[in-house]
């Protein structure tokens, strides 16, 4: 799948455990506007750095360098955190009060999905592994890049929604 680091990688962020720790920290932090924009800027800069490094190192070596392609490295982790915070704060007061309060079904649907996002973040690796195991799709195929993210997200939201209905387990996700 191209999302696992190896023991030879010199810069991983604690393997798959960083998602759990970072997810907890990001979800419990009070994100004021300054902190959010700082996170967005650093996520954008880390993405630019990852692309620049990949292009530069690939041009020098004559082959594609995939050093920063893993989810275990800071550009992906920082981008994931920024997207989580963005979605969490997307419907703040001015927008939410003017549009979402008028439509009950839309509001309930968005709240249900947003309440499952932490669980999605914690279980998406498992979703990717399951799709890779049961399908014969290569991770470089277009269908993997364009359709599988939606399938993984949908399956993880559904799984998290079901787990949230089980007493005791709802506090985990």
Short mmCIF file of C-alpha atoms in Angstrom, two decimals:
data_model
loop_
_atom_site.label_atom_id
_atom_site.label_comp_id
_atom_site.label_asym_id
_atom_site.label_seq_id
_atom_site.Cartn_x
_atom_site.Cartn_y
_atom_site.Cartn_z
CA UNK A 1 0.00 0.00 0.00
CA UNK A 2 2.96 2.31 0.33
CA UNK A 3 1.93 3.58 3.75
CA UNK A 4 4.18 1.61 6.09
CA UNK A 5 7.64 2.70 7.15
CA UNK A 6 10.41 0.19 7.47
CA UNK A 7 13.09 -0.25 10.10
CA UNK A 8 15.61 1.16 7.62
CA UNK A 9 13.73 4.46 7.37
CA UNK A 10 15.63 7.08 9.39
CA UNK A 11 12.75 9.53 9.97
CA UNK A 12 9.50 7.77 10.95
CA UNK A 13 7.31 9.28 13.67
CA UNK A 14 6.90 6.20 15.94
CA UNK A 15 5.36 3.90 13.33
CA UNK A 16 1.57 3.64 13.38
CA UNK A 17 1.35 4.83 17.00
CA UNK A 18 1.78 8.46 15.99
CA UNK A 19 -1.74 8.47 14.53
CA UNK A 20 -3.26 7.52 17.87
CA UNK A 21 -1.17 9.94 19.93
CA UNK A 22 -1.41 12.81 17.46
CA UNK A 23 -5.13 12.16 16.96
CA UNK A 24 -5.76 12.38 20.68
CA UNK A 25 -3.73 15.57 21.03
CA UNK A 26 -5.36 17.22 18.03
CA UNK A 27 -8.89 16.28 19.09
CA UNK A 28 -8.51 17.50 22.68
CA UNK A 29 -6.66 20.76 21.94
CA UNK A 30 -8.58 24.04 21.95
CA UNK A 31 -7.82 25.42 18.49
CA UNK A 32 -8.17 29.19 18.37
CA UNK A 33 -7.84 30.95 15.03
CA UNK A 34 -4.09 31.68 15.44
CA UNK A 35 -3.23 28.06 16.28
CA UNK A 36 -5.34 26.76 13.39
CA UNK A 37 -3.74 29.05 10.83
CA UNK A 38 -0.28 28.25 12.18
CA UNK A 39 -1.01 24.54 11.73
CA UNK A 40 -2.37 25.14 8.20
CA UNK A 41 0.73 27.12 7.19
CA UNK A 42 3.14 24.51 8.57
CA UNK A 43 1.16 21.71 6.90
CA UNK A 44 1.30 23.56 3.58
CA UNK A 45 5.04 24.22 3.98
CA UNK A 46 5.71 20.58 4.86
CA UNK A 47 3.76 19.48 1.78
CA UNK A 48 5.74 21.87 -0.40
CA UNK A 49 8.96 20.57 1.17
CA UNK A 50 7.96 16.96 0.50
CA UNK A 51 7.22 17.69 -3.16
CA UNK A 52 10.39 19.76 -3.56
CA UNK A 53 12.53 17.07 -1.92
CA UNK A 54 10.98 14.32 -4.03
CA UNK A 55 11.49 16.24 -7.28
CA UNK A 56 15.01 17.39 -6.37
CA UNK A 57 16.25 14.02 -5.07
CA UNK A 58 14.63 12.18 -7.98
CA UNK A 59 16.25 14.52 -10.50
CA UNK A 60 19.67 14.02 -8.92
CA UNK A 61 19.44 10.24 -8.79
CA UNK A 62 17.55 9.66 -12.04
CA UNK A 63 14.86 7.58 -10.32
CA UNK A 64 11.79 8.41 -8.26
CA UNK A 65 12.69 8.85 -4.61
CA UNK A 66 9.83 7.83 -2.34
CA UNK A 67 11.48 8.75 0.95
CA UNK A 68 8.64 11.03 2.15
CA UNK A 69 5.74 9.02 0.65
CA UNK A 70 4.93 7.18 3.88
CA UNK A 71 2.16 8.20 6.27
CA UNK A 72 4.69 7.87 9.08
CA UNK A 73 6.60 11.01 8.11
CA UNK A 74 5.98 14.56 9.24
CA UNK A 75 4.50 15.97 5.98
CA UNK A 76 1.70 13.39 5.96
CA UNK A 77 1.13 13.52 9.71
CA UNK A 78 1.03 17.32 9.73
CA UNK A 79 -1.28 17.44 6.70
CA UNK A 80 -3.59 14.88 8.31
CA UNK A 81 -3.72 16.92 11.52
CA UNK A 82 -4.46 20.10 9.56
CA UNK A 83 -7.29 18.45 7.62
CA UNK A 84 -8.76 17.06 10.86
CA UNK A 85 -8.68 20.51 12.52
CA UNK A 86 -10.08 22.15 9.38
CA UNK A 87 -13.07 19.80 9.24
CA UNK A 88 -13.58 20.05 12.99
CA UNK A 89 -13.84 23.86 12.77
CA UNK A 90 -15.40 24.12 9.32
CA UNK A 91 -18.86 24.92 10.57
CA UNK A 92 -18.12 27.63 13.08
CA UNK A 93 -20.68 30.19 14.18
CA UNK A 94 -21.30 32.50 11.18
CA UNK A 95 -21.69 29.73 8.59
CA UNK A 96 -23.31 27.21 10.91
CA UNK A 97 -25.87 29.64 12.29
CA UNK A 98 -26.94 30.95 8.89
CA UNK A 99 -27.24 27.70 6.90
CA UNK A 100 -27.08 24.54 8.95
CA UNK A 101 -29.56 25.44 11.66
CA UNK A 102 -32.31 25.71 9.03
CA UNK A 103 -31.92 22.13 7.77
CA UNK A 104 -32.31 19.51 10.48
CA UNK A 105 -31.40 16.44 8.40
CA UNK A 106 -28.27 18.07 6.94
CA UNK A 107 -27.13 19.19 10.37
CA UNK A 108 -27.67 15.74 11.87
CA UNK A 109 -25.83 14.04 8.99
CA UNK A 110 -22.82 16.39 9.23
CA UNK A 111 -22.66 16.05 13.01
CA UNK A 112 -22.82 12.25 12.77
CA UNK A 113 -19.98 12.16 10.25
CA UNK A 114 -17.86 14.68 12.14
CA UNK A 115 -18.36 12.73 15.39
CA UNK A 116 -16.89 9.68 13.64
CA UNK A 117 -13.77 11.42 12.26
CA UNK A 118 -11.53 10.49 15.19
CA UNK A 119 -12.49 6.85 14.73
CA UNK A 120 -11.83 7.15 10.99
CA UNK A 121 -8.39 8.52 11.71
CA UNK A 122 -7.66 5.66 14.10
CA UNK A 123 -8.96 2.87 11.83
CA UNK A 124 -8.19 4.00 8.28
CA UNK A 125 -4.95 1.97 8.15
CA UNK A 126 -6.98 -1.15 8.87
CA UNK A 127 -9.45 -0.15 6.14
CA UNK A 128 -6.62 0.26 3.65
CA UNK A 129 -5.18 -3.14 4.60
CA UNK A 130 -8.57 -4.84 4.20
CA UNK A 131 -9.17 -3.33 0.76
CA UNK A 132 -5.63 -4.23 -0.33
CA UNK A 133 -6.08 -7.80 0.95
CA UNK A 134 -9.45 -8.49 -0.67
CA UNK A 135 -8.90 -6.72 -3.98
CA UNK A 136 -6.28 -7.09 -6.63
CA UNK A 137 -5.85 -3.34 -7.05
CA UNK A 138 -2.30 -2.05 -7.30
CA UNK A 139 -1.63 0.99 -5.10
CA UNK A 140 -0.39 2.94 -8.12
CA UNK A 141 -3.62 2.42 -10.12
CA UNK A 142 -5.97 5.33 -10.66
CA UNK A 143 -8.87 3.48 -9.05
CA UNK A 144 -6.78 3.09 -5.87
CA UNK A 145 -5.95 6.80 -5.81
CA UNK A 146 -9.42 8.11 -6.64
CA UNK A 147 -12.00 5.55 -5.46
CA UNK A 148 -10.37 3.81 -2.51
CA UNK A 149 -10.12 6.90 -0.27
CA UNK A 150 -13.91 7.28 -0.46
CA UNK A 151 -14.44 3.55 0.14
CA UNK A 152 -12.07 3.55 3.13
CA UNK A 153 -13.65 6.69 4.56
CA UNK A 154 -17.17 5.32 4.15
CA UNK A 155 -16.30 1.95 5.66
CA UNK A 156 -14.48 3.55 8.60
CA UNK A 157 -17.35 5.98 9.27
CA UNK A 158 -19.80 3.07 9.24
CA UNK A 159 -17.60 0.97 11.52
CA UNK A 160 -17.07 3.87 13.94
CA UNK A 161 -20.79 4.66 13.94
CA UNK A 162 -21.58 1.05 14.86
CA UNK A 163 -18.89 0.95 17.57
CA UNK A 164 -20.23 4.21 19.04
CA UNK A 165 -23.56 2.46 19.62
CA UNK A 166 -21.92 -0.18 21.88
CA UNK A 167 -21.90 0.91 25.54
CA UNK A 168 -18.39 1.39 26.89
CA UNK A 169 -16.72 1.37 23.48
CA UNK A 170 -18.22 4.67 22.37
CA UNK A 171 -15.65 6.56 24.45
CA UNK A 172 -12.73 4.99 22.57
CA UNK A 173 -13.66 6.30 19.13
#
